[in-house]
Structures are given as structure tokens and as C-alpha cells.
Short mmCIF file of C-alpha atoms and ligand atoms in Angstrom, two decimals:
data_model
loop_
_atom_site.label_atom_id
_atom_site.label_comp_id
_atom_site.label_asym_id
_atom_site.label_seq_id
_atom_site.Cartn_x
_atom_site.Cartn_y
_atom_site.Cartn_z
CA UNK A 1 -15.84 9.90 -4.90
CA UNK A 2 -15.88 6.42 -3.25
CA UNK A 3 -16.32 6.30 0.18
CA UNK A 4 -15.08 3.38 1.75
CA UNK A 5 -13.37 4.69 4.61
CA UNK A 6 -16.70 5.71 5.98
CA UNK A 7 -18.74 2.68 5.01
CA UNK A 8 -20.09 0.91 8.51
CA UNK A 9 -18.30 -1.84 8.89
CA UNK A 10 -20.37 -4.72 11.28
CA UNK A 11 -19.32 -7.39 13.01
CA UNK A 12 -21.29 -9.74 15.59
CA UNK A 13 -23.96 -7.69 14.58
CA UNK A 14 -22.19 -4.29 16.20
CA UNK A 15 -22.30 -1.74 14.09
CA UNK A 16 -19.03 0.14 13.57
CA UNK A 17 -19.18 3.57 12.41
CA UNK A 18 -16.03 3.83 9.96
CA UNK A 19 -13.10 1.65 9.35
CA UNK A 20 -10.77 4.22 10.89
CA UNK A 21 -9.59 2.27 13.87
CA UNK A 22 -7.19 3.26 16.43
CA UNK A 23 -4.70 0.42 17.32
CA UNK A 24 -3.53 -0.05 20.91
CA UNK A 25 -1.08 2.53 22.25
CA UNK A 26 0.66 2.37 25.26
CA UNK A 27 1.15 5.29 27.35
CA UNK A 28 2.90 4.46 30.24
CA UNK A 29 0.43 6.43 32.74
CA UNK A 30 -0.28 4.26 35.42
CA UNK A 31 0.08 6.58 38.48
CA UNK A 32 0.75 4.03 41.32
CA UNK A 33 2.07 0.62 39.69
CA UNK A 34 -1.51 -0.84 40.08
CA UNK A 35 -2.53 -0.84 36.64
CA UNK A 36 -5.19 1.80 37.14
CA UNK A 37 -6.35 4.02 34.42
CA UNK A 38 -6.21 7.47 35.43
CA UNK A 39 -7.43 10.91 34.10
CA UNK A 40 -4.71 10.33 31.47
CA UNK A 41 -6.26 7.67 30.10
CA UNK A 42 -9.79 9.42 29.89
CA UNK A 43 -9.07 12.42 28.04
CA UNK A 44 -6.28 10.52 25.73
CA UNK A 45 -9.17 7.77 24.52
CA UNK A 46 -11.96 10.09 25.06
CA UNK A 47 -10.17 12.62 22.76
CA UNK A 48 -9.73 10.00 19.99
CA UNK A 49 -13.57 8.28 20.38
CA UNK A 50 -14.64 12.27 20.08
CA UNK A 51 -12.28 12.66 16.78
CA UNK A 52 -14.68 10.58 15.46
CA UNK A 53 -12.67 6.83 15.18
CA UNK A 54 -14.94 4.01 14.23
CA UNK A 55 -13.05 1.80 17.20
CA UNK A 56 -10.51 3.22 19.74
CA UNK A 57 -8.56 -0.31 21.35
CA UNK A 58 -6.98 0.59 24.54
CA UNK A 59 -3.39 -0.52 25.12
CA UNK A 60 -1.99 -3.37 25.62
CA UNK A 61 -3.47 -4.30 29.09
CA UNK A 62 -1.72 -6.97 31.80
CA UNK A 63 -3.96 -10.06 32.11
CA UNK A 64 -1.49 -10.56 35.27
CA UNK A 65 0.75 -8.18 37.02
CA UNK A 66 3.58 -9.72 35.30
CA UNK A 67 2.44 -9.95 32.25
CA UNK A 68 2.83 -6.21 32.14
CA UNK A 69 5.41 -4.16 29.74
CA UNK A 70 6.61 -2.12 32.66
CA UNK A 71 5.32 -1.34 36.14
CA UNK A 72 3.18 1.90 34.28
CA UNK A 73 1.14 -0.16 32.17
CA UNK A 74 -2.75 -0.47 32.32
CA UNK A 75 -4.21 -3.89 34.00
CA UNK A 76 -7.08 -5.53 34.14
CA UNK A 77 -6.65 -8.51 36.87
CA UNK A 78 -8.81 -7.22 39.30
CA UNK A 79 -12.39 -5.47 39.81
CA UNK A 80 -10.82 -2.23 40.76
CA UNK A 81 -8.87 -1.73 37.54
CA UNK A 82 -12.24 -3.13 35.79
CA UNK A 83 -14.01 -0.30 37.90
CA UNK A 84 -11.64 2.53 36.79
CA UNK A 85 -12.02 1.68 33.15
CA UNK A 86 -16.00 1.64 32.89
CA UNK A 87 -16.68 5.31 33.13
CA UNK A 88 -13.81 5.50 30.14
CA UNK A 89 -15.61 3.31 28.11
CA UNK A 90 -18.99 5.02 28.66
CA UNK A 91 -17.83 8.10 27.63
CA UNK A 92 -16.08 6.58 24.15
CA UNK A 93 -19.24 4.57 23.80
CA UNK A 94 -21.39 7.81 24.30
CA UNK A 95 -18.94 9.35 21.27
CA UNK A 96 -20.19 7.03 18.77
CA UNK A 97 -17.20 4.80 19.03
CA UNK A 98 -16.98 1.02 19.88
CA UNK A 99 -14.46 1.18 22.78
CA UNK A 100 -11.72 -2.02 22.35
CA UNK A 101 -9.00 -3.37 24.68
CA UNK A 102 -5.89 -5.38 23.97
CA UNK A 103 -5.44 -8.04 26.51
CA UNK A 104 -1.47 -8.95 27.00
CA UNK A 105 1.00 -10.74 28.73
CA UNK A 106 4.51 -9.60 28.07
CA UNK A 107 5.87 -12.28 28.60
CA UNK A 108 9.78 -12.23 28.07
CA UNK A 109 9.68 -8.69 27.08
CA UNK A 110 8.30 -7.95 30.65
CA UNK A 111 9.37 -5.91 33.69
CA UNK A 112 11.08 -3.52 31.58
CA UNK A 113 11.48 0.47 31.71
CA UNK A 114 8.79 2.65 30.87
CA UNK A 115 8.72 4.90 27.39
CA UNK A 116 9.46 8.29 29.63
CA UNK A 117 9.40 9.21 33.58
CA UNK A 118 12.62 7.22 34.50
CA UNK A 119 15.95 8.47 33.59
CA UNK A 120 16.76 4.60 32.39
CA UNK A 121 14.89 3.09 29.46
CA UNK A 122 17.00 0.17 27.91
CA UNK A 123 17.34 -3.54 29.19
CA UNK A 124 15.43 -4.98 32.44
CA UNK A 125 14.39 -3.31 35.52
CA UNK A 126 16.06 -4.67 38.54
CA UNK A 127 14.41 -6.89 41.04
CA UNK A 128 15.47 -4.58 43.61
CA UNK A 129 14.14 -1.71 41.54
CA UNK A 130 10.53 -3.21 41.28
CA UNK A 131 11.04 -5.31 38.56
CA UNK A 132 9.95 -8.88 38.16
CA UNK A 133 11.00 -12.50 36.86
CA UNK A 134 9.80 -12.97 33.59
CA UNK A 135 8.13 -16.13 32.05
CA UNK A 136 8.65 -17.20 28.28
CA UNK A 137 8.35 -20.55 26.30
CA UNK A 138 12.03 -21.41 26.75
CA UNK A 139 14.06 -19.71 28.71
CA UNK A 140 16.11 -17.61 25.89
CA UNK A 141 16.23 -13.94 26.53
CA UNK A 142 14.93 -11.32 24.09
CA UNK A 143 18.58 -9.52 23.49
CA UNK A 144 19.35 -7.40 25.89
CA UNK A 145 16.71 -7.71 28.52
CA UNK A 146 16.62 -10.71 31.31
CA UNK A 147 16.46 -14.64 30.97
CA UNK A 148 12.53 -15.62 31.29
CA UNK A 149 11.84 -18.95 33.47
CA UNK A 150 10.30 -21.81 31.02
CA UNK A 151 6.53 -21.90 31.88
CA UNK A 152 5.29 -25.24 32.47
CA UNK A 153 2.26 -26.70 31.51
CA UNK A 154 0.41 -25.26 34.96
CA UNK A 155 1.62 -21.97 33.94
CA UNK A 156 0.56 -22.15 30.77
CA UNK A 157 -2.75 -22.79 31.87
CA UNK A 158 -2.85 -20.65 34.78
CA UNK A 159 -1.98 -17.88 31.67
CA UNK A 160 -5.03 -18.90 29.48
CA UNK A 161 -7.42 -18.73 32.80
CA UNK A 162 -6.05 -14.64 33.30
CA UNK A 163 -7.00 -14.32 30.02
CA UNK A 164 -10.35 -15.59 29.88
CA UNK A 165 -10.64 -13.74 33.38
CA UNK A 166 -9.46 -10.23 31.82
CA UNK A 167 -12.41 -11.04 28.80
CA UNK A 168 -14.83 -11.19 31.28
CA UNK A 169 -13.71 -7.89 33.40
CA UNK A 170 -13.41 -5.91 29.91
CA UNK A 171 -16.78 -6.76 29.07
CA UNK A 172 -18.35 -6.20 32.56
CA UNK A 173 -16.51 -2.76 32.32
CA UNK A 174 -18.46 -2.08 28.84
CA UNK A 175 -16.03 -2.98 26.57
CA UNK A 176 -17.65 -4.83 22.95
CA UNK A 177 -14.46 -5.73 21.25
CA UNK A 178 -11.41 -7.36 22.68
CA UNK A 179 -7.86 -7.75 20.57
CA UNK A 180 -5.14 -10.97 21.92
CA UNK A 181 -1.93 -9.23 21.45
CA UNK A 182 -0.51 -12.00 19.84
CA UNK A 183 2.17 -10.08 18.20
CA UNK A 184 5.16 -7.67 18.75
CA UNK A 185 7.25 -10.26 20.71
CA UNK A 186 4.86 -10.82 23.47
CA UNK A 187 4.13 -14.35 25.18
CA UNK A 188 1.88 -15.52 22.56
CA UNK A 189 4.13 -14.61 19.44
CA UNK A 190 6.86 -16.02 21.79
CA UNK A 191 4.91 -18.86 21.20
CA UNK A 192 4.34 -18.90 17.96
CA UNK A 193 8.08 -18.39 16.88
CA UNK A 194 10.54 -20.92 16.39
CA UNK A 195 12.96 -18.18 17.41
CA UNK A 196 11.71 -17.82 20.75
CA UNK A 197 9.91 -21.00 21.37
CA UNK A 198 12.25 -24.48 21.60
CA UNK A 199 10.09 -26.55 23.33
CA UNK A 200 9.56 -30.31 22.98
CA UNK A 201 5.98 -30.87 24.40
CA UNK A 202 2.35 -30.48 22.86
CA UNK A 203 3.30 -26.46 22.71
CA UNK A 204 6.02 -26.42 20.85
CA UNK A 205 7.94 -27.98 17.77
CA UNK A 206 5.11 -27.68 14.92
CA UNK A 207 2.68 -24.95 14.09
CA UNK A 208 -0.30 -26.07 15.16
CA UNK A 209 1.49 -26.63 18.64
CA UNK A 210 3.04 -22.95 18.82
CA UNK A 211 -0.02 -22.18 18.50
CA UNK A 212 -1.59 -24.01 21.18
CA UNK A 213 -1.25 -21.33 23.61
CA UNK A 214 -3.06 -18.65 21.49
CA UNK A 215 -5.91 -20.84 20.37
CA UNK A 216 -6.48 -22.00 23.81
CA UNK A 217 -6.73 -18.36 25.11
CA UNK A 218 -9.41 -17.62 22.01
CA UNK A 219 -11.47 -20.56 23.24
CA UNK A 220 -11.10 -19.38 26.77
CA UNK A 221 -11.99 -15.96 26.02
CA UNK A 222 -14.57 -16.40 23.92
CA UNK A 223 -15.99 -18.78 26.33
CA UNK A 224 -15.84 -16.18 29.15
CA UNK A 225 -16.88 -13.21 27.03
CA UNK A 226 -20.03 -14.54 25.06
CA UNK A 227 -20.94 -14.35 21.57
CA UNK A 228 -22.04 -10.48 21.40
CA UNK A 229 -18.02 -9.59 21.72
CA UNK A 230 -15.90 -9.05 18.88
CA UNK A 231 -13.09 -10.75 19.14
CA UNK A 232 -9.80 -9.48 17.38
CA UNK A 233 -5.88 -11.13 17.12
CA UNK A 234 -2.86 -8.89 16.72
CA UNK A 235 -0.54 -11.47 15.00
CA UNK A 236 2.80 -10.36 14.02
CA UNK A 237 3.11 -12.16 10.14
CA UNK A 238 6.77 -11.89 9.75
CA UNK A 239 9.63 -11.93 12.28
CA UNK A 240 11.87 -10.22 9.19
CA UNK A 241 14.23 -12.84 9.88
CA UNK A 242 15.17 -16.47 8.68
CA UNK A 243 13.96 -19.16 11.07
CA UNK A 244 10.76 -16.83 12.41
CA UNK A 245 7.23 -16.45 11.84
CA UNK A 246 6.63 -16.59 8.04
CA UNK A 247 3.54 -15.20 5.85
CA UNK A 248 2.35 -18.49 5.01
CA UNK A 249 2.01 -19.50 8.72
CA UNK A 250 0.25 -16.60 9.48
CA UNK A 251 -2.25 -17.22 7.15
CA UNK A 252 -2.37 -21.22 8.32
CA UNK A 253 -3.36 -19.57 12.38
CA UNK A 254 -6.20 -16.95 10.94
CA UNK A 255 -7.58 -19.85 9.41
CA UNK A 256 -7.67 -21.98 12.58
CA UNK A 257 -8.48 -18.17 14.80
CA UNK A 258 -11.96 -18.21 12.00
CA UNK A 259 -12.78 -21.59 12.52
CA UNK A 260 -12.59 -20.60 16.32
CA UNK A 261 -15.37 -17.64 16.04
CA UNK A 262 -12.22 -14.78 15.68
CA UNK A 263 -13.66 -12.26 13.91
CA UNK A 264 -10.73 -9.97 12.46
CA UNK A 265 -7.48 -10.40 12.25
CA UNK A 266 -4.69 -7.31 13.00
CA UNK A 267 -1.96 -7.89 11.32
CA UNK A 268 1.15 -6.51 12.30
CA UNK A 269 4.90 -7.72 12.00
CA UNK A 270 8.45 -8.04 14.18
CA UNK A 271 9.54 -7.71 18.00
CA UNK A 272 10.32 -10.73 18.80
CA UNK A 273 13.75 -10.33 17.71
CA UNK A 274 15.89 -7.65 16.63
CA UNK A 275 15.68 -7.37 12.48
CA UNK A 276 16.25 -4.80 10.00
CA UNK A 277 12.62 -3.59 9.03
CA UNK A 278 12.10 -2.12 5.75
CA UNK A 279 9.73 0.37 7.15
CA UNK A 280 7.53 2.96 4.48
CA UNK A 281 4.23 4.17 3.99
CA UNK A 282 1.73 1.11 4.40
CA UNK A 283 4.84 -1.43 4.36
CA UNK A 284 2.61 -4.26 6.61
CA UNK A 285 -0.14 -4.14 4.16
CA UNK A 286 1.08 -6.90 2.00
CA UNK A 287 1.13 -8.92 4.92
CA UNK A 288 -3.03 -8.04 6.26
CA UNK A 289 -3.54 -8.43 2.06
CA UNK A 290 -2.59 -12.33 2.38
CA UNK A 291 -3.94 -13.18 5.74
CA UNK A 292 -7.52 -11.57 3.80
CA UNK A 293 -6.70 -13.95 1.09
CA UNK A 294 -6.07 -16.88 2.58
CA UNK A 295 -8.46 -17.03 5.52
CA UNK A 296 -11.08 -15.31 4.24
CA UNK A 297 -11.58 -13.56 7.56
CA UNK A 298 -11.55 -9.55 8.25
CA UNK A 299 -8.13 -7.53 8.44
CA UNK A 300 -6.97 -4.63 9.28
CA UNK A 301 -4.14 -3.23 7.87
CA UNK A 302 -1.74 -0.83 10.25
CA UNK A 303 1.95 0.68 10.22
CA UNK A 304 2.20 3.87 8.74
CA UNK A 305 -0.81 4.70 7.32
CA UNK A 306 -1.15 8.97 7.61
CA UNK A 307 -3.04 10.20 4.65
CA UNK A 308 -6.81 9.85 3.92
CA UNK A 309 -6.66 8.80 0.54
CA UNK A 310 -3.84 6.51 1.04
CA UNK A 311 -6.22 4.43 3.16
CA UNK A 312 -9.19 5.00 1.00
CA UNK A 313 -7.45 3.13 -1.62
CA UNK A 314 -5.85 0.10 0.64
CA UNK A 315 -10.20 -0.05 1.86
CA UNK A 316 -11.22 0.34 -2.10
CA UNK A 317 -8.88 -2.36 -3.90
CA UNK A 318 -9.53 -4.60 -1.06
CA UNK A 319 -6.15 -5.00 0.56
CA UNK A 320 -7.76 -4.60 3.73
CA UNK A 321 -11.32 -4.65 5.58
CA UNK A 322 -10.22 -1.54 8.22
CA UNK A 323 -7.17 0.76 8.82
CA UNK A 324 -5.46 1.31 11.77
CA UNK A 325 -3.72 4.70 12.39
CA UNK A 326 -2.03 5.04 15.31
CA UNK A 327 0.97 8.03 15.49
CA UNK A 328 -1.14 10.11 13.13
CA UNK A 329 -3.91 9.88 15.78
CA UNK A 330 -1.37 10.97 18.34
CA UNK A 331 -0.60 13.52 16.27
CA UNK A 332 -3.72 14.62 15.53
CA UNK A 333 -7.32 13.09 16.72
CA UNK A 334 -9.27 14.51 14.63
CA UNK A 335 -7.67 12.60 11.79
CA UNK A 336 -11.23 11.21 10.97
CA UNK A 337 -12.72 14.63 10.31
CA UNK A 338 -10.06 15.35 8.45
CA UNK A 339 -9.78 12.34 6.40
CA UNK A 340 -13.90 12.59 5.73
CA UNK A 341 -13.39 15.86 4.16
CA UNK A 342 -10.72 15.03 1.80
CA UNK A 343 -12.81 12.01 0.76
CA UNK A 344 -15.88 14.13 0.51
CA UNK A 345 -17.97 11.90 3.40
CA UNK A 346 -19.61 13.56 6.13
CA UNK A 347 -17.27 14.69 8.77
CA UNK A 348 -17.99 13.01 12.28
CA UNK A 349 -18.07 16.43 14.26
CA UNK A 350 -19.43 15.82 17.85
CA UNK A 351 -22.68 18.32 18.27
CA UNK A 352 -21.18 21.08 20.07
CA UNK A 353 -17.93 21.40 17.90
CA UNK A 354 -20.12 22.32 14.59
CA UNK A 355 -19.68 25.61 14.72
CA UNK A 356 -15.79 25.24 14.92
CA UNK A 357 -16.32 23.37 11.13
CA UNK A 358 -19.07 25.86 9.55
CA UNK A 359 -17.43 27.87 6.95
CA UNK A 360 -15.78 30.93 8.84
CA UNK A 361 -18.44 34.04 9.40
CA UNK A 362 -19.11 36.51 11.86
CA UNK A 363 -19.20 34.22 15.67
C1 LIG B 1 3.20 5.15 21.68
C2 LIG B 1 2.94 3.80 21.07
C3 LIG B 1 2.52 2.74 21.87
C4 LIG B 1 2.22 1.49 21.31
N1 LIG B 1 1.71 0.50 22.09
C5 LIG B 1 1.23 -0.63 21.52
C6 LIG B 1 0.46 -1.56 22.25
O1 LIG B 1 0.13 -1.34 23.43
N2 LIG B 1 0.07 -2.69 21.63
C7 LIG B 1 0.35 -2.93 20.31
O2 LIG B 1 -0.03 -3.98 19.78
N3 LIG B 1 1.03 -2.03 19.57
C8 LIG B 1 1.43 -0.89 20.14
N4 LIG B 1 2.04 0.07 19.36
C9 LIG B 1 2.06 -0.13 17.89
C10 LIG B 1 0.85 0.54 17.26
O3 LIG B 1 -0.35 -0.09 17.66
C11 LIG B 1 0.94 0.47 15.72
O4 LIG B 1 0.90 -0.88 15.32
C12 LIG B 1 2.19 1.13 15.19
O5 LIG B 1 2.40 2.39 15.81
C13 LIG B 1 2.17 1.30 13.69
O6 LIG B 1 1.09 2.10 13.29
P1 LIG B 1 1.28 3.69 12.95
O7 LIG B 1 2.38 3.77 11.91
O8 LIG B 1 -0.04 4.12 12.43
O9 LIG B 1 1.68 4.38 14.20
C14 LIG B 1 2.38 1.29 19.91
C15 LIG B 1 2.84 2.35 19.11
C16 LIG B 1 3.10 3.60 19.67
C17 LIG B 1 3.53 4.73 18.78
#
């Protein structure tokens, strides 16, 4: 049998293991509001580098502190968060995995409840209940959640800086790929949708100006990081709604992110406003399929991929470049073991689990 899954996949010259990728995955365990990893954060990412993933990304991470989901969320605007992160990233590195980090702002969606732990988990959190005033394109509120203040052209640029800061952290902390979130309804899809974004200056109005803000960030990271990083963008290619983000335009920015030195695209859809998603097995593929197509760059394909050789065959008719599975690898990290026996490659067992995959005999 064909063994794509488990074909090395390299980029910038790195070396990826497989094309089993786990996307970014929030998980709301920040201990003290700081954006700190914690022991959570070790054993969740360690687990899935040691289930044998060819990249683990670590969640969407706050370039500033209010670029952050909720008050829970990892950040990485300072050396101490950078510090807490390394020996994480060592220890996924030391697993065979290429440790990755999504760098976010929030933007509108921001200051909102966490997943679990408070009692409360629709609309804003207070300001009196440490929440925070959110920043956006144009202030229009994501339904449901508060009014974000119009950023002006300092805080645009003050947001591209944080960025290009955050690149530079990750990598000091060990990190060799870095994703943009630019999707799910965050600042820089905010950006990039007509829904969200009514501007009038050089960042919004047409394409190429929506997506001023995202390819400024790419030149300011990549600037900041160097040229041995891979660099990733999450883009969201359909808002599932008339007026929003469409295929075509999707394609039109991974064009522009290749010319720019991006060096796979994630392609994801929706958030940025409440739609009717016809969600299945592999329903975003299509999507990563014509981004491939039309840019020519590297994809990944994600959104409910779950069996082996239903991402064998997205990896063997070319649909996509890598997979991403994320709930599956919640549900079970070993996925990649699993998925190399069913498609008869060899399993990515760390050395002293062997004996828990030998054929059963006497211990
Ligand atoms: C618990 C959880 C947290 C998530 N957090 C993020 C995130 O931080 N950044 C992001 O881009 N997507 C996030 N997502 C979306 C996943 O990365 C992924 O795109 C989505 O779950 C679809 O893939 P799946 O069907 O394999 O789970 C999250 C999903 C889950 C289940």
C-alpha cells in the first residue's frame, strides 16, 4: 500500500517526519491570567509530539494581552512566557516532532469567557470582571459579544510590530514553524472580510487592501524570524455567507502570502460571522484543494478528518500536501501509530513504549 501519510514532508530545508499535523487547540489553561504555559500545556503537547505527529502547533497564542481569546489563553509578549514555553518545545523537539505556534490577536472576538472553569461562557466578559476593550477594523460587533474600537493606522502598526516581536520570542524559545491565525474571525480575517471590515483607507475597501494588515505582519515576521522558520497562514476561505470571504479570494492572498516567502497555507473556513456550516467528514478540503491549485503553494487540509485512510487518500490524489487532525488527537494521541498501522508504515513508537506494541507474549 501507498504510503503517503508517512512520506517526510520538508520545508525550509526542515525535515518533517509525517504529514500528520496537529492544528492549534486552545485549552484555556493559563493558571494566573499571564499567559503562562503551565504543566498542562507540557504533558497535553508533549503527549501529542510522543504520539508520534509530524508537527504539533500550539494554540492560538496572544501577540498582546488583548489580543487574547479570554484571560486563560497562552501569550507570548514577554520573555517570561517565552521562558515557560522553551523547555515544552525541547521536549516535543526531543520526540521527533517539529514543535509550531499560532501567533493571534483576537481582535473583536476578544476578552471573552473561557471554554470551561467559569460558570458563564456566552457574550463578553465585563470590564469589571477582567475583561478588556476590544479593537477591530470597524467598530461592528461580532453578534453577541462587545463593540470593538476602530484601530487606527498607529494601531495597526503597533499590531504588526507584536507580531514580528512574538516571531522572534517563538523562535528564541525553540520553536521552527510559526502559523498567522488569519482565520476563524480573528483580527486578521476581520480584515480580510468585507463583513467585518468597512473601512475607507489603504486597509480596507479592495482585496489587496484587506489584506494589508496580514501581508504586513508576514513581512514583519519573517523579517524578525529569519529564513530557517517555516512560516504557515491559517486563512479562513469561505465566510459561508454572501458578502464574505470567497474561494477565489483566498486563492488571490496565498498567491501574494508565496510571493512573500509563506511556505504553507492552512486552510480553514467561518467565524467571523454566524452561518449555517455544512459540516461532514473532510468538508474544508475542497477549499485547501483550490488554494493548492491556484497558488501552487503547500496546504493542509483540516476539519474533520478521523480515519487513517481517509487522509491517506486526500495526501494520495493530491487534494492536499498535509492533514491536520485535531479532536481525533484529543481523543486519542496516538492517532499516528494507529493510522501507520492501518496503512501498513512503520508505527512511530517512542523507544520505551515498544514493548506495549510487540505482539502480546509472556511480559
Ligand atoms: C478545543 C479546540 C480548540 C481550538 N483552538 C483553536 C485555535 O487555537 N486556533 C485555531 O486556529 N483553531 C482552533 N481550533 C480549531 C482546530 O484547529 C481545527 O481547525 C478544528 O477542530 C477542525 O479540525 P478537527 O475536525 O480535526 O477537530 C480549536 C478546536 C478545538 C476542538
Amino acid at each position: 500500500m501507498s504510503q503517503r501519510l508517512f512520506e517526510p514532508i520538508t520545508l525550509r530545508g526542515i525535515q518533517i517526519r509525517n504529514r500528520i499535523w496537529v492544528p492549534p487547540m486552545c485549552q484555556y489553561a493559563v493558571e494566573e491570567h499571564d499567559g503562562v504555559a503551565t504543566d498542562w500545556h507540557l504533558v497535553h503537547l508533549g503527549a501529542l509530539a510522543r504520539g508520534g505527529a509530524g508537527v504539533v502547533i500550539v494554540e492560538a497564542t496572544g501577540v498582546v494581552p488583548e489580543g487574547r481569546i479570554s484571560p486563560k489563553d497562552l501569550g507570548l509578549w514577554n520573555d517570561e512566557q517565552r521562558d515557560a514555553l522553551a523547555p515544552i518545545v525541547r521536549f516535543m523537539r526531543s520526540q521527533g516532532a517539529v514543535a509550531g505556534i499560532q501567533l493571534a490577536h483576537a481582535g473583536r472576538k476578544a476578552s471573552a469567557w473561557p471554554e470551561w472553569g467559569t460558570e458563564q461562557t456566552d457574550g463578553s466578559i465585563p470590564l469589571d470582571a477582567g475583561g478588556w476593550e476590544t479593537v477591530g477594523p470597524s467598530a461592528v460587533a461580532f453578534p453577541g459579544l462587545r463593540v470593538p474600537r476602530e484601530l487606527d493606522e498607529q494601531g495597526i502598526a503597533e499590531v504588526v510590530r507584536a507580531f514580528a516581536a512574538a516571531a522572534r520570542r517563538a523562535v528564541e524559545a525553540g520553536f521552527e514553524l510559526l502559523e498567522i491565525h488569519g482565520a476563524h474571525g480573528y483580527l486578521v480575517h476581520e480584515f480580510l472580510s468585507p463583513m467585518s471590515n468597512h473601512r475607507t483607507d489603504a486597509y480596507g475597501g479592495p482585496l489587496e487592501n484587506r489584506a494589508r494588515l496580514l501581508l504586513e505582519i508576514v513581512d514583519a515576521v519573517r523579517h524578525e524570524a529569519g529564513e530557517s522558520v517555516v512560516l504557515a497562514v491559517r486563512l479562513s476561505a469561505t465566510d459561508w455567507a454572501d458578502g464574505g470571504v470567497t474561494s477565489d479570494e483566498t486563492v488571490q492572498v496565498a498567491s501574494w502570502l508565496g510571493e512573500r516567502g509563506v511556505d504553507l497555507v492552512d486552510v480553514s473556513t467561518g467565524g467571523n460571522v454566524p452561518a449555517a456550516i455544512p459540516a461532514g467528514p473532510g468538508y474544508q478540503v475542497p477549499f485547501a484543494t483550490a488554494v493548492r491549485a491556484g497558488s501552487k503553494l503547500p496546504v493542509g487540509a483540516v476539519g474533520l478528518i478521523t480515519e487513517a485512510r481517509q487522509a491517506e487518500h486526500i495526501l494520495l490524489t493530491e487534494q492536499a500536501d498535509v492533514v491536520l487532525v485535531g479532536r481525533e488527537m484529543l481523543r486519542d494521541p496516538n492517532f499516528p501509530i494507529r493510522a501507520a498501522q492501518a496503512v501498513g508504515a512503520t508505527p512511530p513508537v517512542p523507544a520505551p513504549y515498544r514493548r506495549g506494541f510487540r505482539q502480546a507474549t509472556a511480559a
